[in-house]
PDB file of N, CA and C in Angstrom:
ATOM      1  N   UNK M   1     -46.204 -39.073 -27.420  1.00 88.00           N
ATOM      2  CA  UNK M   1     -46.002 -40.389 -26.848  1.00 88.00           C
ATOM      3  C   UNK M   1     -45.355 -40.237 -25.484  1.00 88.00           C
ATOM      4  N   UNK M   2     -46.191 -40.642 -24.480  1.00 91.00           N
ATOM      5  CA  UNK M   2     -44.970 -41.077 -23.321  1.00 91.00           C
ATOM      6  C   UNK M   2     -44.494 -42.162 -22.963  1.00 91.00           C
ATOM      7  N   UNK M   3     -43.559 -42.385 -22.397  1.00 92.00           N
ATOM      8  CA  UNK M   3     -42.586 -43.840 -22.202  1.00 92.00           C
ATOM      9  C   UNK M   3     -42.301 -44.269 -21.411  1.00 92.00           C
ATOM     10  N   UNK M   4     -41.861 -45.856 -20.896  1.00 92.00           N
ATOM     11  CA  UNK M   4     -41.965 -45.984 -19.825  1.00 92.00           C
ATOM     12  C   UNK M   4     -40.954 -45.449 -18.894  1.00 92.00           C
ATOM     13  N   UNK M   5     -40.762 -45.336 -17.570  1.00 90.00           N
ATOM     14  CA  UNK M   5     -39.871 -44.969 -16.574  1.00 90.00           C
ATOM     15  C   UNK M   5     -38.605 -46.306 -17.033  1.00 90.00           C
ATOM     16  N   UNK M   6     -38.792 -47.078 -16.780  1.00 94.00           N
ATOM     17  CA  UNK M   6     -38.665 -48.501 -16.750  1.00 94.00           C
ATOM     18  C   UNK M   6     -37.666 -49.274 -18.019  1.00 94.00           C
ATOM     19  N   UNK M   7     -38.288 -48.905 -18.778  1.00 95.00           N
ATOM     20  CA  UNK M   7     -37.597 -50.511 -20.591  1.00 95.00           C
ATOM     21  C   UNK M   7     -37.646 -49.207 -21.078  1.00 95.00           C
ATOM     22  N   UNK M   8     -37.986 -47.716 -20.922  1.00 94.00           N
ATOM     23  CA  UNK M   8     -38.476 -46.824 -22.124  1.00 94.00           C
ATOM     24  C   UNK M   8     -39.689 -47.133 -23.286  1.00 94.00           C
ATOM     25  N   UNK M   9     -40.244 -48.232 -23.447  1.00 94.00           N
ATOM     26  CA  UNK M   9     -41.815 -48.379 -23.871  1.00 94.00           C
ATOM     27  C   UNK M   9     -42.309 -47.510 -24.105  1.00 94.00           C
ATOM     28  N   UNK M  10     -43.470 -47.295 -24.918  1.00 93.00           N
ATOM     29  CA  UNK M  10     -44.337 -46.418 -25.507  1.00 93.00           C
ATOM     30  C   UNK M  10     -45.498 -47.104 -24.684  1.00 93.00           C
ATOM     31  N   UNK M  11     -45.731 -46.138 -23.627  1.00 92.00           N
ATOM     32  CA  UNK M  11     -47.128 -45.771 -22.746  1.00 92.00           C
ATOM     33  C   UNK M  11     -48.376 -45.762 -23.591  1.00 92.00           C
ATOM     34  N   UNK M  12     -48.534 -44.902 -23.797  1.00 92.00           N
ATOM     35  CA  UNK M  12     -49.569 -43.794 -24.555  1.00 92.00           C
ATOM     36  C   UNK M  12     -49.181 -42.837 -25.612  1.00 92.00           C
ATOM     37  N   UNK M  13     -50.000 -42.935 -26.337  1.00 91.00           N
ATOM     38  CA  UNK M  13     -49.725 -42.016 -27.811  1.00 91.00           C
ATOM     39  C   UNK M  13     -51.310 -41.205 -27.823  1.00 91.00           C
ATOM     40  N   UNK M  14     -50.670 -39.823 -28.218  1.00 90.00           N
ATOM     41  CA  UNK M  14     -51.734 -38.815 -28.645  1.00 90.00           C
ATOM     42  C   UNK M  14     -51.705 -37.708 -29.791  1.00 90.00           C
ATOM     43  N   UNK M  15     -52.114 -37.598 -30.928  1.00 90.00           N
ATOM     44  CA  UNK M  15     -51.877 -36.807 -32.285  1.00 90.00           C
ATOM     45  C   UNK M  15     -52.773 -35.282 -31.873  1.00 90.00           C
ATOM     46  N   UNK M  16     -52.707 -34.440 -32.553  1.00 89.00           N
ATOM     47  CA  UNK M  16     -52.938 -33.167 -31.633  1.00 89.00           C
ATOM     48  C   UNK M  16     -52.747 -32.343 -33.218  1.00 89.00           C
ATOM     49  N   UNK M  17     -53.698 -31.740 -33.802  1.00 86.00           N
ATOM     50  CA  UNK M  17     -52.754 -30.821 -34.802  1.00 86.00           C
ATOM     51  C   UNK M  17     -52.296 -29.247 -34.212  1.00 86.00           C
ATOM     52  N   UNK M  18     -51.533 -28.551 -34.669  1.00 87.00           N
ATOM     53  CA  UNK M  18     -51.712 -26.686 -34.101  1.00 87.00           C
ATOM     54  C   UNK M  18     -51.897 -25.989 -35.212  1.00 87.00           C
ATOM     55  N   UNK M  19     -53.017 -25.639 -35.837  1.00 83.00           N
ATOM     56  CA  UNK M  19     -53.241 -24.411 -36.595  1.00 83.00           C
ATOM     57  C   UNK M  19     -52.752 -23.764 -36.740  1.00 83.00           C
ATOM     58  N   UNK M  20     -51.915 -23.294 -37.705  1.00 80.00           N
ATOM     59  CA  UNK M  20     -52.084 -21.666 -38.579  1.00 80.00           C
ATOM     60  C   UNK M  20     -49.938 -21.775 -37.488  1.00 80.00           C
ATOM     61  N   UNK M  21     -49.405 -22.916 -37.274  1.00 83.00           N
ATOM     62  CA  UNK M  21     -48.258 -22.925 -36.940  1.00 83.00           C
ATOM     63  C   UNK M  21     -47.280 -23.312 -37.724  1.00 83.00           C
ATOM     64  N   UNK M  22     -46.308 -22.505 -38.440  1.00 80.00           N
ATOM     65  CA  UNK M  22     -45.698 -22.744 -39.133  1.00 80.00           C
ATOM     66  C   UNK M  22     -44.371 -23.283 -38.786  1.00 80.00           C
ATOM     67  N   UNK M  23     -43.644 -22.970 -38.171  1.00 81.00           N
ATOM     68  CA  UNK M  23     -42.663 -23.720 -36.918  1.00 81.00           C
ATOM     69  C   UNK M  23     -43.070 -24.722 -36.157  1.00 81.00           C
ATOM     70  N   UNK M  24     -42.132 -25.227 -35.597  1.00 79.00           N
ATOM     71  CA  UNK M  24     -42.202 -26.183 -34.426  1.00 79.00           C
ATOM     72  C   UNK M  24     -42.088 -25.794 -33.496  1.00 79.00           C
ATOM     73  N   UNK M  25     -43.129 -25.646 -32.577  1.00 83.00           N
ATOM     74  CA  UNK M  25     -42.885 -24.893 -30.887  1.00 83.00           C
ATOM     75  C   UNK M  25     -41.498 -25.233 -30.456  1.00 83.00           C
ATOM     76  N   UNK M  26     -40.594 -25.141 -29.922  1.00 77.00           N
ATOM     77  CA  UNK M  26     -39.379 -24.853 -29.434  1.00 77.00           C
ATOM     78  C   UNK M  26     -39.520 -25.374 -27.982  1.00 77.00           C
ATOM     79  N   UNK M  27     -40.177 -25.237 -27.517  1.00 85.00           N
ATOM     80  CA  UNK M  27     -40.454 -25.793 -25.685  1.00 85.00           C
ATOM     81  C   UNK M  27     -41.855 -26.203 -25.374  1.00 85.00           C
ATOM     82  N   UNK M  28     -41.809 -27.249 -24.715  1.00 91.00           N
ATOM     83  CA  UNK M  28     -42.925 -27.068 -24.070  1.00 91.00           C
ATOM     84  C   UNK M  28     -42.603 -27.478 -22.199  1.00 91.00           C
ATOM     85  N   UNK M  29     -44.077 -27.150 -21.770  1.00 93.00           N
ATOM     86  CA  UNK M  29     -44.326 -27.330 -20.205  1.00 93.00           C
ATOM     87  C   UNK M  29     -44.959 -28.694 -19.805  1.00 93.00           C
ATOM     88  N   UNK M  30     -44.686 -29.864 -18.964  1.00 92.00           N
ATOM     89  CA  UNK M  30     -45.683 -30.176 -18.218  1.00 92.00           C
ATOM     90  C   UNK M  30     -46.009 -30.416 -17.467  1.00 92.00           C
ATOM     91  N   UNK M  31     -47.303 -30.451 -17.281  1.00 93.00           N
ATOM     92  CA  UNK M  31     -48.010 -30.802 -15.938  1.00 93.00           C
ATOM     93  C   UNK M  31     -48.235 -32.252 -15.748  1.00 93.00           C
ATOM     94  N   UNK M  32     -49.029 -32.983 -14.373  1.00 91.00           N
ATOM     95  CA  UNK M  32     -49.602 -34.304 -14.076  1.00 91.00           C
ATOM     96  C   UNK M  32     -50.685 -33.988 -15.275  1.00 91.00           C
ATOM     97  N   UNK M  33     -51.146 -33.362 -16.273  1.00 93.00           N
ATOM     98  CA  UNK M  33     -52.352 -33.883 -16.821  1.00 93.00           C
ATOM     99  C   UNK M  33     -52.261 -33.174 -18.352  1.00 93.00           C
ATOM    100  N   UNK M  34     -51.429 -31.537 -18.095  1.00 94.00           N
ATOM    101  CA  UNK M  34     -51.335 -31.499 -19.431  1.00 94.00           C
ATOM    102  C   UNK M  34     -50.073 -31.186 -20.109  1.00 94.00           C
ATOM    103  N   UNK M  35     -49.846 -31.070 -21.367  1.00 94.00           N
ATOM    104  CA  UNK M  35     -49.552 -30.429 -22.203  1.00 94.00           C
ATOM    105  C   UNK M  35     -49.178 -29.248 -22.738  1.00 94.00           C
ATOM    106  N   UNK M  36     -48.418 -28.165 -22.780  1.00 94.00           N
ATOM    107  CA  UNK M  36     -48.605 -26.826 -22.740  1.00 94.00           C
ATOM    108  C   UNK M  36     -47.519 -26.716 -23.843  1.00 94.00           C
ATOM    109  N   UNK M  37     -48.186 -25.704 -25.248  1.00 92.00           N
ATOM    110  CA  UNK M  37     -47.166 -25.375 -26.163  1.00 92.00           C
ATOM    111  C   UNK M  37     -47.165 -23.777 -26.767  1.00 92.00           C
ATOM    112  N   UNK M  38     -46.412 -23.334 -26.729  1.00 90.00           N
ATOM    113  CA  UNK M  38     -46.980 -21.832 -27.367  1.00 90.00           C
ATOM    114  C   UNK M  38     -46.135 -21.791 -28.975  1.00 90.00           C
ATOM    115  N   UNK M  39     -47.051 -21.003 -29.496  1.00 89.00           N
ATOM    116  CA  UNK M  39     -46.794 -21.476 -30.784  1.00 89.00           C
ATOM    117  C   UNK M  39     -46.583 -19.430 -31.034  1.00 89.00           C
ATOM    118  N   UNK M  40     -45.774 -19.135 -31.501  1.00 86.00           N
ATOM    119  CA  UNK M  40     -45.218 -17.273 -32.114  1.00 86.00           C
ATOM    120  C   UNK M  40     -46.193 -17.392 -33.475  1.00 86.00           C
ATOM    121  N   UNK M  41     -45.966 -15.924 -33.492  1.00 85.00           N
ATOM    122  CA  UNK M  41     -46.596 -15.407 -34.879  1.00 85.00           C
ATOM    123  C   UNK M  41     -45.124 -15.761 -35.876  1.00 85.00           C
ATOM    124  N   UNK M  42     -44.805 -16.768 -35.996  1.00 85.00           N
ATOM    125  CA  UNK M  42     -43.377 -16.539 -36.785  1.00 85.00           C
ATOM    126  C   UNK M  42     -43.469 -17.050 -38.155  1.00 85.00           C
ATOM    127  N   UNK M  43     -42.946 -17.093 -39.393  1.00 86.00           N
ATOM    128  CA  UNK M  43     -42.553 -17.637 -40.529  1.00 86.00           C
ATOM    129  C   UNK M  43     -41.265 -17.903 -40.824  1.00 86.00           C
ATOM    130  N   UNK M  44     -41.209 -18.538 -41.606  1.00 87.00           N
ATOM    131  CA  UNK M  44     -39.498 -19.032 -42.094  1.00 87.00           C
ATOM    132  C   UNK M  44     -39.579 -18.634 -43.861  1.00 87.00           C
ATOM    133  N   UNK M  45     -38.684 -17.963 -44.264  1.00 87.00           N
ATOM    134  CA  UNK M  45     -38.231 -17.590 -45.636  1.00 87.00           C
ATOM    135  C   UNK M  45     -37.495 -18.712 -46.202  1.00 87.00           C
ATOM    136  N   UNK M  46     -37.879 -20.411 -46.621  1.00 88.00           N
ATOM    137  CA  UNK M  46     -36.846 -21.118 -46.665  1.00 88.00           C
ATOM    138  C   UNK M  46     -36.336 -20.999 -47.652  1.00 88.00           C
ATOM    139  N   UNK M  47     -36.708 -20.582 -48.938  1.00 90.00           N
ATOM    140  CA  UNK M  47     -36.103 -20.152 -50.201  1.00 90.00           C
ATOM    141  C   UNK M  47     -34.804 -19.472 -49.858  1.00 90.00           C
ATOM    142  N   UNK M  48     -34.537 -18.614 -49.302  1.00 90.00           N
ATOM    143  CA  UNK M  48     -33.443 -17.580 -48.927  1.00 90.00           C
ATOM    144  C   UNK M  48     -32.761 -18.745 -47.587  1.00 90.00           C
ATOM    145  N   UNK M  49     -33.004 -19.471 -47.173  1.00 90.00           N
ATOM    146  CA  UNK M  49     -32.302 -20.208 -46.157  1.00 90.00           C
ATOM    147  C   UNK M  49     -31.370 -21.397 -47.001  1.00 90.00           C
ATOM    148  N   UNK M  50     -32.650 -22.206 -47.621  1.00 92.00           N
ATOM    149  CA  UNK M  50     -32.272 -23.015 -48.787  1.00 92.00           C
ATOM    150  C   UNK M  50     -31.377 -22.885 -49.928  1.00 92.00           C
ATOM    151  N   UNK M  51     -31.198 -22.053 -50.066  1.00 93.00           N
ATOM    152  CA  UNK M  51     -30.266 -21.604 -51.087  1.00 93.00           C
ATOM    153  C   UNK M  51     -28.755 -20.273 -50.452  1.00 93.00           C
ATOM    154  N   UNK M  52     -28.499 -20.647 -49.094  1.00 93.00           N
ATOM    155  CA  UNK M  52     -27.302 -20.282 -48.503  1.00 93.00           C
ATOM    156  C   UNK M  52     -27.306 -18.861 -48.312  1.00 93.00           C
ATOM    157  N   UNK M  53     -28.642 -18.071 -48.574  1.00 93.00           N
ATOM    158  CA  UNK M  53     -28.630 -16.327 -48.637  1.00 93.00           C
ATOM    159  C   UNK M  53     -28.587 -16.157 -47.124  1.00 93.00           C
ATOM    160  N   UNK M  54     -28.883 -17.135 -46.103  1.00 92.00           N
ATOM    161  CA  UNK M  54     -29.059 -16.453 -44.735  1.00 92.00           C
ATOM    162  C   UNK M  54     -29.134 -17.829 -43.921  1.00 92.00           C
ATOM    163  N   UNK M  55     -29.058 -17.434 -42.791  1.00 92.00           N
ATOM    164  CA  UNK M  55     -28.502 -18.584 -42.093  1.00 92.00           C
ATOM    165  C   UNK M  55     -30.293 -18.803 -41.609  1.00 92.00           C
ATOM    166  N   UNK M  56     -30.939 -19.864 -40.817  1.00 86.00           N
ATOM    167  CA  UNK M  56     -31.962 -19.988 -39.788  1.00 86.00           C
ATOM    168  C   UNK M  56     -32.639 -19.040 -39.107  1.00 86.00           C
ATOM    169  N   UNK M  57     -31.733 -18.561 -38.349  1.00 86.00           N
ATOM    170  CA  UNK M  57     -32.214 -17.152 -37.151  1.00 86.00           C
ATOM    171  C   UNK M  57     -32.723 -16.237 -38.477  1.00 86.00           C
ATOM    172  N   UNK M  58     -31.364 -15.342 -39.589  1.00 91.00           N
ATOM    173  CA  UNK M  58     -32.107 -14.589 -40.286  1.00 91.00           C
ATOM    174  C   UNK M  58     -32.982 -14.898 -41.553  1.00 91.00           C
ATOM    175  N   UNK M  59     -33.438 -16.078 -41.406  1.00 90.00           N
ATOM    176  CA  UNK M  59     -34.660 -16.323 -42.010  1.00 90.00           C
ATOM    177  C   UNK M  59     -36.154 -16.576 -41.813  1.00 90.00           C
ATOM    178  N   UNK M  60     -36.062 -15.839 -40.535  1.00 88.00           N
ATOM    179  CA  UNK M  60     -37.752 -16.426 -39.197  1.00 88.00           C
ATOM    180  C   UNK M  60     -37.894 -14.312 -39.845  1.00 88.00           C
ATOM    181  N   UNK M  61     -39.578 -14.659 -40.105  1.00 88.00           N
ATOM    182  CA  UNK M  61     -39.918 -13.030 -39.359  1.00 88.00           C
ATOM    183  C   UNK M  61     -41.101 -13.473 -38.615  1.00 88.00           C
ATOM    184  N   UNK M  62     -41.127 -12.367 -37.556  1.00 86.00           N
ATOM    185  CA  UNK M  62     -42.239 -12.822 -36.727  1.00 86.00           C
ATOM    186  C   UNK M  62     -42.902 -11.126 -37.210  1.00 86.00           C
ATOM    187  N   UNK M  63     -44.238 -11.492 -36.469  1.00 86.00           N
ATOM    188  CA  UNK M  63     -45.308 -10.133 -36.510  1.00 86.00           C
ATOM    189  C   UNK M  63     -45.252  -9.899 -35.167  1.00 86.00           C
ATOM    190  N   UNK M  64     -44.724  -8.822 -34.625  1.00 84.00           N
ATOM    191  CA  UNK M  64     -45.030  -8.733 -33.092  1.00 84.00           C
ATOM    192  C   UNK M  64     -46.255  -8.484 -32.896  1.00 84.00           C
ATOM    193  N   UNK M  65     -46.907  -7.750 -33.757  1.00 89.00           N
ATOM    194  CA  UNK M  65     -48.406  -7.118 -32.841  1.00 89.00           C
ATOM    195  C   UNK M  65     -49.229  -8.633 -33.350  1.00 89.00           C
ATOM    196  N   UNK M  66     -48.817  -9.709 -33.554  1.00 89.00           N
ATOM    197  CA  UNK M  66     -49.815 -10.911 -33.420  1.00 89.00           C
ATOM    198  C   UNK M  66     -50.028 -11.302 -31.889  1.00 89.00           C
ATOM    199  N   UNK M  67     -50.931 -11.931 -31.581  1.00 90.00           N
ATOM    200  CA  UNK M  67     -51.003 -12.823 -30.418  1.00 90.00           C
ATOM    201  C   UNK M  67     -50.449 -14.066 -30.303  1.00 90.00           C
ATOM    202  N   UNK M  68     -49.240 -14.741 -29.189  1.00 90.00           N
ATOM    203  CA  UNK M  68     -48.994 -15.605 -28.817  1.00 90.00           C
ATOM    204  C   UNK M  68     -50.043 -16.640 -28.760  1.00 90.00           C
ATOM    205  N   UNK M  69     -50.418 -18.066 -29.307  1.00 92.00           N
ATOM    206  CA  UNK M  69     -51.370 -18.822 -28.925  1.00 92.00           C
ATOM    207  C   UNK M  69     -50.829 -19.968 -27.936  1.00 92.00           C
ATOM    208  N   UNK M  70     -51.411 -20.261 -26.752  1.00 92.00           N
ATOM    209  CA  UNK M  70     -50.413 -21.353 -25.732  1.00 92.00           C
ATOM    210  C   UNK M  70     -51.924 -22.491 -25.885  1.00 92.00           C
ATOM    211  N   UNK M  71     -51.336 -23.429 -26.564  1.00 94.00           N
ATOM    212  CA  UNK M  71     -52.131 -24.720 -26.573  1.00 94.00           C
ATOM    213  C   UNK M  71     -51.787 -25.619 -25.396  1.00 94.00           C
ATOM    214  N   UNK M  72     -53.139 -26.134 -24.841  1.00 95.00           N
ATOM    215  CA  UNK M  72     -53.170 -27.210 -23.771  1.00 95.00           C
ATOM    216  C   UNK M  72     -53.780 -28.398 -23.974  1.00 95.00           C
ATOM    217  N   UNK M  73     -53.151 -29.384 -24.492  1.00 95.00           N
ATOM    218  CA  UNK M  73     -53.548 -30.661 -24.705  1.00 95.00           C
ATOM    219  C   UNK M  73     -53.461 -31.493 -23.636  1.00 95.00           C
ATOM    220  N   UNK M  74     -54.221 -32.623 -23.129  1.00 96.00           N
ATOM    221  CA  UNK M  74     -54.277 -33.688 -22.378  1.00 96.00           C
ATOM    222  C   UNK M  74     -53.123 -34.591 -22.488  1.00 96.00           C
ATOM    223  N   UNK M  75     -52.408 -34.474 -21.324  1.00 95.00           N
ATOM    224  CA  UNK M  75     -51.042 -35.533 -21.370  1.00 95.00           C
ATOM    225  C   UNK M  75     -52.393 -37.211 -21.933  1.00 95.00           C
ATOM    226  N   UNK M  76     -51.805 -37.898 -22.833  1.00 95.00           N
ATOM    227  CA  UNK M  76     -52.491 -39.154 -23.124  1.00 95.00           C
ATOM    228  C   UNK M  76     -52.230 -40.141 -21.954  1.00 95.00           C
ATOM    229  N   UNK M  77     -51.686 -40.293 -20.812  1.00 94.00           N
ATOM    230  CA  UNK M  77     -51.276 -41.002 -19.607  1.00 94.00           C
ATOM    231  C   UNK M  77     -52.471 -40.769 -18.482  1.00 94.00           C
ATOM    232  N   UNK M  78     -52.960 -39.063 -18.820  1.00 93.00           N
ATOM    233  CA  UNK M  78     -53.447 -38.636 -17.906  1.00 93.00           C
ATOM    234  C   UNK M  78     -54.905 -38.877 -17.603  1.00 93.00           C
ATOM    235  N   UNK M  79     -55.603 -39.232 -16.347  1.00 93.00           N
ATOM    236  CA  UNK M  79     -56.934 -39.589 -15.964  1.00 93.00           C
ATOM    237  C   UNK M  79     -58.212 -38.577 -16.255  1.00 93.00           C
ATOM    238  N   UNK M  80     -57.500 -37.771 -16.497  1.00 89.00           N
ATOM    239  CA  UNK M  80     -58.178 -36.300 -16.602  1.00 89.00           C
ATOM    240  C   UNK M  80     -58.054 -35.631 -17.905  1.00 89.00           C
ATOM    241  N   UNK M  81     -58.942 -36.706 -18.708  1.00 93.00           N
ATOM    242  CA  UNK M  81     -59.068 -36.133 -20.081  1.00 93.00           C
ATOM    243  C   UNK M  81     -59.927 -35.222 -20.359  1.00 93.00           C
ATOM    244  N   UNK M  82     -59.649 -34.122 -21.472  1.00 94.00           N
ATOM    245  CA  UNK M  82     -60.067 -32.743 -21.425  1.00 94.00           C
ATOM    246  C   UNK M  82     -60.302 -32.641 -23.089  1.00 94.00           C
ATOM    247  N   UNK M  83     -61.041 -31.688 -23.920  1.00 95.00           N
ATOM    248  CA  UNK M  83     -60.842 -30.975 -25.186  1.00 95.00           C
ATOM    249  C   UNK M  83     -59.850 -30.167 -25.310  1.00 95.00           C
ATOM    250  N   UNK M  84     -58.957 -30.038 -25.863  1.00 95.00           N
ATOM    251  CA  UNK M  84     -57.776 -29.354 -26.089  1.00 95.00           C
ATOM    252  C   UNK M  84     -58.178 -27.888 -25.851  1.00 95.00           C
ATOM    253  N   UNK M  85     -57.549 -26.973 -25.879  1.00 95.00           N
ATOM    254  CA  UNK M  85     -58.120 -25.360 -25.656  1.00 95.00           C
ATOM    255  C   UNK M  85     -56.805 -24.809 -26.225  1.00 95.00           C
ATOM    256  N   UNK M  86     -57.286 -23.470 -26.571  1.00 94.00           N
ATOM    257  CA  UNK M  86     -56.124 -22.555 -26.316  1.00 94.00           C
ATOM    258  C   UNK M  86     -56.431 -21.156 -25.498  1.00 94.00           C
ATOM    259  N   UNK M  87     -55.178 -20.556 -26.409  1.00 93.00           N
ATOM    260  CA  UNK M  87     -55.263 -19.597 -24.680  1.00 93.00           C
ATOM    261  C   UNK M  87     -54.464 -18.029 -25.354  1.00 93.00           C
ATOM    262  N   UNK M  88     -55.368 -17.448 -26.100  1.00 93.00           N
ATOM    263  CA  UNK M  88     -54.004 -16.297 -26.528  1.00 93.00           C
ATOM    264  C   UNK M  88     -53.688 -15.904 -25.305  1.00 93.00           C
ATOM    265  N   UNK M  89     -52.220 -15.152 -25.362  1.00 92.00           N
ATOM    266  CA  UNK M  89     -51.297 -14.512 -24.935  1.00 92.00           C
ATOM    267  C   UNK M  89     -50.762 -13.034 -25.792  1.00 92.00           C
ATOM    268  N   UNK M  90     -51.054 -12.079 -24.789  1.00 93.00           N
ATOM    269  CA  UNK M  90     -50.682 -11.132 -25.621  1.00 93.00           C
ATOM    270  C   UNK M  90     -49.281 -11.056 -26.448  1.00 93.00           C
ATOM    271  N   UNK M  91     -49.263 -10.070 -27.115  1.00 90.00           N
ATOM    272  CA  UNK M  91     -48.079  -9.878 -28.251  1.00 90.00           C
ATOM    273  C   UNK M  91     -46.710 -10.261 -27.493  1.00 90.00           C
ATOM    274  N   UNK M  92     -45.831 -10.728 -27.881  1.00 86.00           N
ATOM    275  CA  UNK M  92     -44.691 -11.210 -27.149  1.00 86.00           C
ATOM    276  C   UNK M  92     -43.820 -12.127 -28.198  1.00 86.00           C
ATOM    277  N   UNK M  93     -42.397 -12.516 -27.989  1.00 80.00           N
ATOM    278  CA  UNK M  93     -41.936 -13.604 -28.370  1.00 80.00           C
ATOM    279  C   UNK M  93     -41.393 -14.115 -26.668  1.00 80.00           C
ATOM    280  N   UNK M  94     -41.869 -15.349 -27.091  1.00 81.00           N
ATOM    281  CA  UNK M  94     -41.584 -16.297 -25.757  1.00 81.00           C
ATOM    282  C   UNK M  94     -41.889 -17.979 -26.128  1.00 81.00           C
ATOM    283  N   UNK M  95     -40.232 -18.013 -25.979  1.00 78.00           N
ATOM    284  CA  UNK M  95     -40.269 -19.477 -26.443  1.00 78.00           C
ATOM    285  C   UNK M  95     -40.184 -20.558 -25.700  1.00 78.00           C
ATOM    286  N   UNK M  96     -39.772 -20.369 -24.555  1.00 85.00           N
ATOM    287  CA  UNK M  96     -39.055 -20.834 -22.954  1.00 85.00           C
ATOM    288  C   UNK M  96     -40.817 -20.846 -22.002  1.00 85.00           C
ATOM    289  N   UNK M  97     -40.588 -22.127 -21.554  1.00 86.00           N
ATOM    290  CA  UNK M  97     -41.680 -22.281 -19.981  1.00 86.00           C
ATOM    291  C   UNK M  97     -40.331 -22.188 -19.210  1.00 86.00           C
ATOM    292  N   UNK M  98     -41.128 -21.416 -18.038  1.00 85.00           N
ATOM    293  CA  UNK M  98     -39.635 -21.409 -16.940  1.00 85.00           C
ATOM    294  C   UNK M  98     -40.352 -22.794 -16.061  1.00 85.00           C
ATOM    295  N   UNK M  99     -41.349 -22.684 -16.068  1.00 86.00           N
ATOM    296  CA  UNK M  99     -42.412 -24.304 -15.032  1.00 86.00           C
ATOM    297  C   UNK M  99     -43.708 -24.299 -15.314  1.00 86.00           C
ATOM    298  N   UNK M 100     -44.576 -25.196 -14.671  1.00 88.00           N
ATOM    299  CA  UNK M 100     -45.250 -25.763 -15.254  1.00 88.00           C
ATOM    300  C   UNK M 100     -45.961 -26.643 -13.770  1.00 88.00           C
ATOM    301  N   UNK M 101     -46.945 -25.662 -13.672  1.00 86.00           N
ATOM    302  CA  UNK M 101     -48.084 -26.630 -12.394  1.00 86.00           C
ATOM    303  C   UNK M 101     -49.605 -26.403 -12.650  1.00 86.00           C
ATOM    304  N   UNK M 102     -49.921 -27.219 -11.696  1.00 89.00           N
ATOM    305  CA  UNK M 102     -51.518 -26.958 -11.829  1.00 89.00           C
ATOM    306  C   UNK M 102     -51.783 -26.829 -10.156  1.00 89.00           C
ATOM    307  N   UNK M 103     -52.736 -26.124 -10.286  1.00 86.00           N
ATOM    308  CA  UNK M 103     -53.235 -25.712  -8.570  1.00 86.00           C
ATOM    309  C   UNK M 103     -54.427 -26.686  -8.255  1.00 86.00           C
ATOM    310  N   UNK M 104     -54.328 -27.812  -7.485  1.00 79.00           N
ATOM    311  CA  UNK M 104     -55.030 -28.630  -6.925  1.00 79.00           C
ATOM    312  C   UNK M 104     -56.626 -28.281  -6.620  1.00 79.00           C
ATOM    313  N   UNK M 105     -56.507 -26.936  -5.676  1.00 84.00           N
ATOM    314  CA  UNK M 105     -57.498 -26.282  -5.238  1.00 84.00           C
ATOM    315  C   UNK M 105     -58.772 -25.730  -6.399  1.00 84.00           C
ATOM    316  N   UNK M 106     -58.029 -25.260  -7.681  1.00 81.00           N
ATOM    317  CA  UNK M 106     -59.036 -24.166  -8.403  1.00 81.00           C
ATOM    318  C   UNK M 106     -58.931 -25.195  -9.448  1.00 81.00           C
ATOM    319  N   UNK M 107     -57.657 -26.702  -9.914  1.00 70.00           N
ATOM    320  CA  UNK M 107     -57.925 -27.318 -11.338  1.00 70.00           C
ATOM    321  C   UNK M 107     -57.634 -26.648 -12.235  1.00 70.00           C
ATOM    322  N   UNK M 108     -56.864 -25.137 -11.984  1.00 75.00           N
ATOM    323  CA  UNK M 108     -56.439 -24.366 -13.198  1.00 75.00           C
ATOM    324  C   UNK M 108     -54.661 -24.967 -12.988  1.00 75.00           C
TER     325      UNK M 108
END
C-alpha cells in the first residue's frame, strides 16, 4: 500500500506473493516505479525458539551455497506497470539495500 503525502490515505494497494520465502524480507529498496526485495536461503527452527531453547538470531539457519532471490514488483502508484521478475543473486547473506535507482537512459 502507498499513502498519501498529505492525510496519510491509502493511494494504491498491491498483493504480490514470494515463493519458497520463509521469513519476512527485512529491507527493501525503492525506486519511482519499483519495488525491490531480496528474500535469503534462511529458515527459522520455531519449535526450539517457541519453547525458550534459543533466542531468534539462534534459531534462523541459512544455506549459504543457495542463491539470494531479489524480487521486483511494480510500485502500484507507478505508470509503468511491469510482470513482477526476479533476479538471483549469487550466494550471499544480504539483508540491507544501501539505495535504490533506476537509470533513465537504459530503464534498468
Amino acid at each position: 500500500t502507498e499513502w498519501s503525502d498529505v492525510d496519510f490515505a491509502p493511494v494504491a494497494t498491491s498483493t504480490f506473493q514470494l515463493p519458497n520465502c520463509e521469513l519476512a524480507p527485512h529491507d527493501m529498496a525503492l525506486t519511482e516505479n519499483c519495488i525491490l526485495l531480496k528474500v535469503n536461503a534462511l529458515q527459522m527452527n520455531q519449535g526450539e525458539f517457541l519453547m525458550g531453547m534459543t533466542g531468534p538470531a539462534g534459531a534462523l539457519k541459512m544455506d549459504g551455497r543457495a542463491d539470494v532471490t531479489l524480487h521486483v514488483f511494480p510500485r502500484p502508484t507507478s505508470p509503468n506497470q511491469f510482470e513482477p521478475y526476479t533476479v538471483p543473486v549469487p550466494p550471499c547473506f544480504s539483508i540491507h539495500f544501501s539505495h535504490g535507482y533506476e537509470d533513465p537512459i537504459t530503464g534498468h
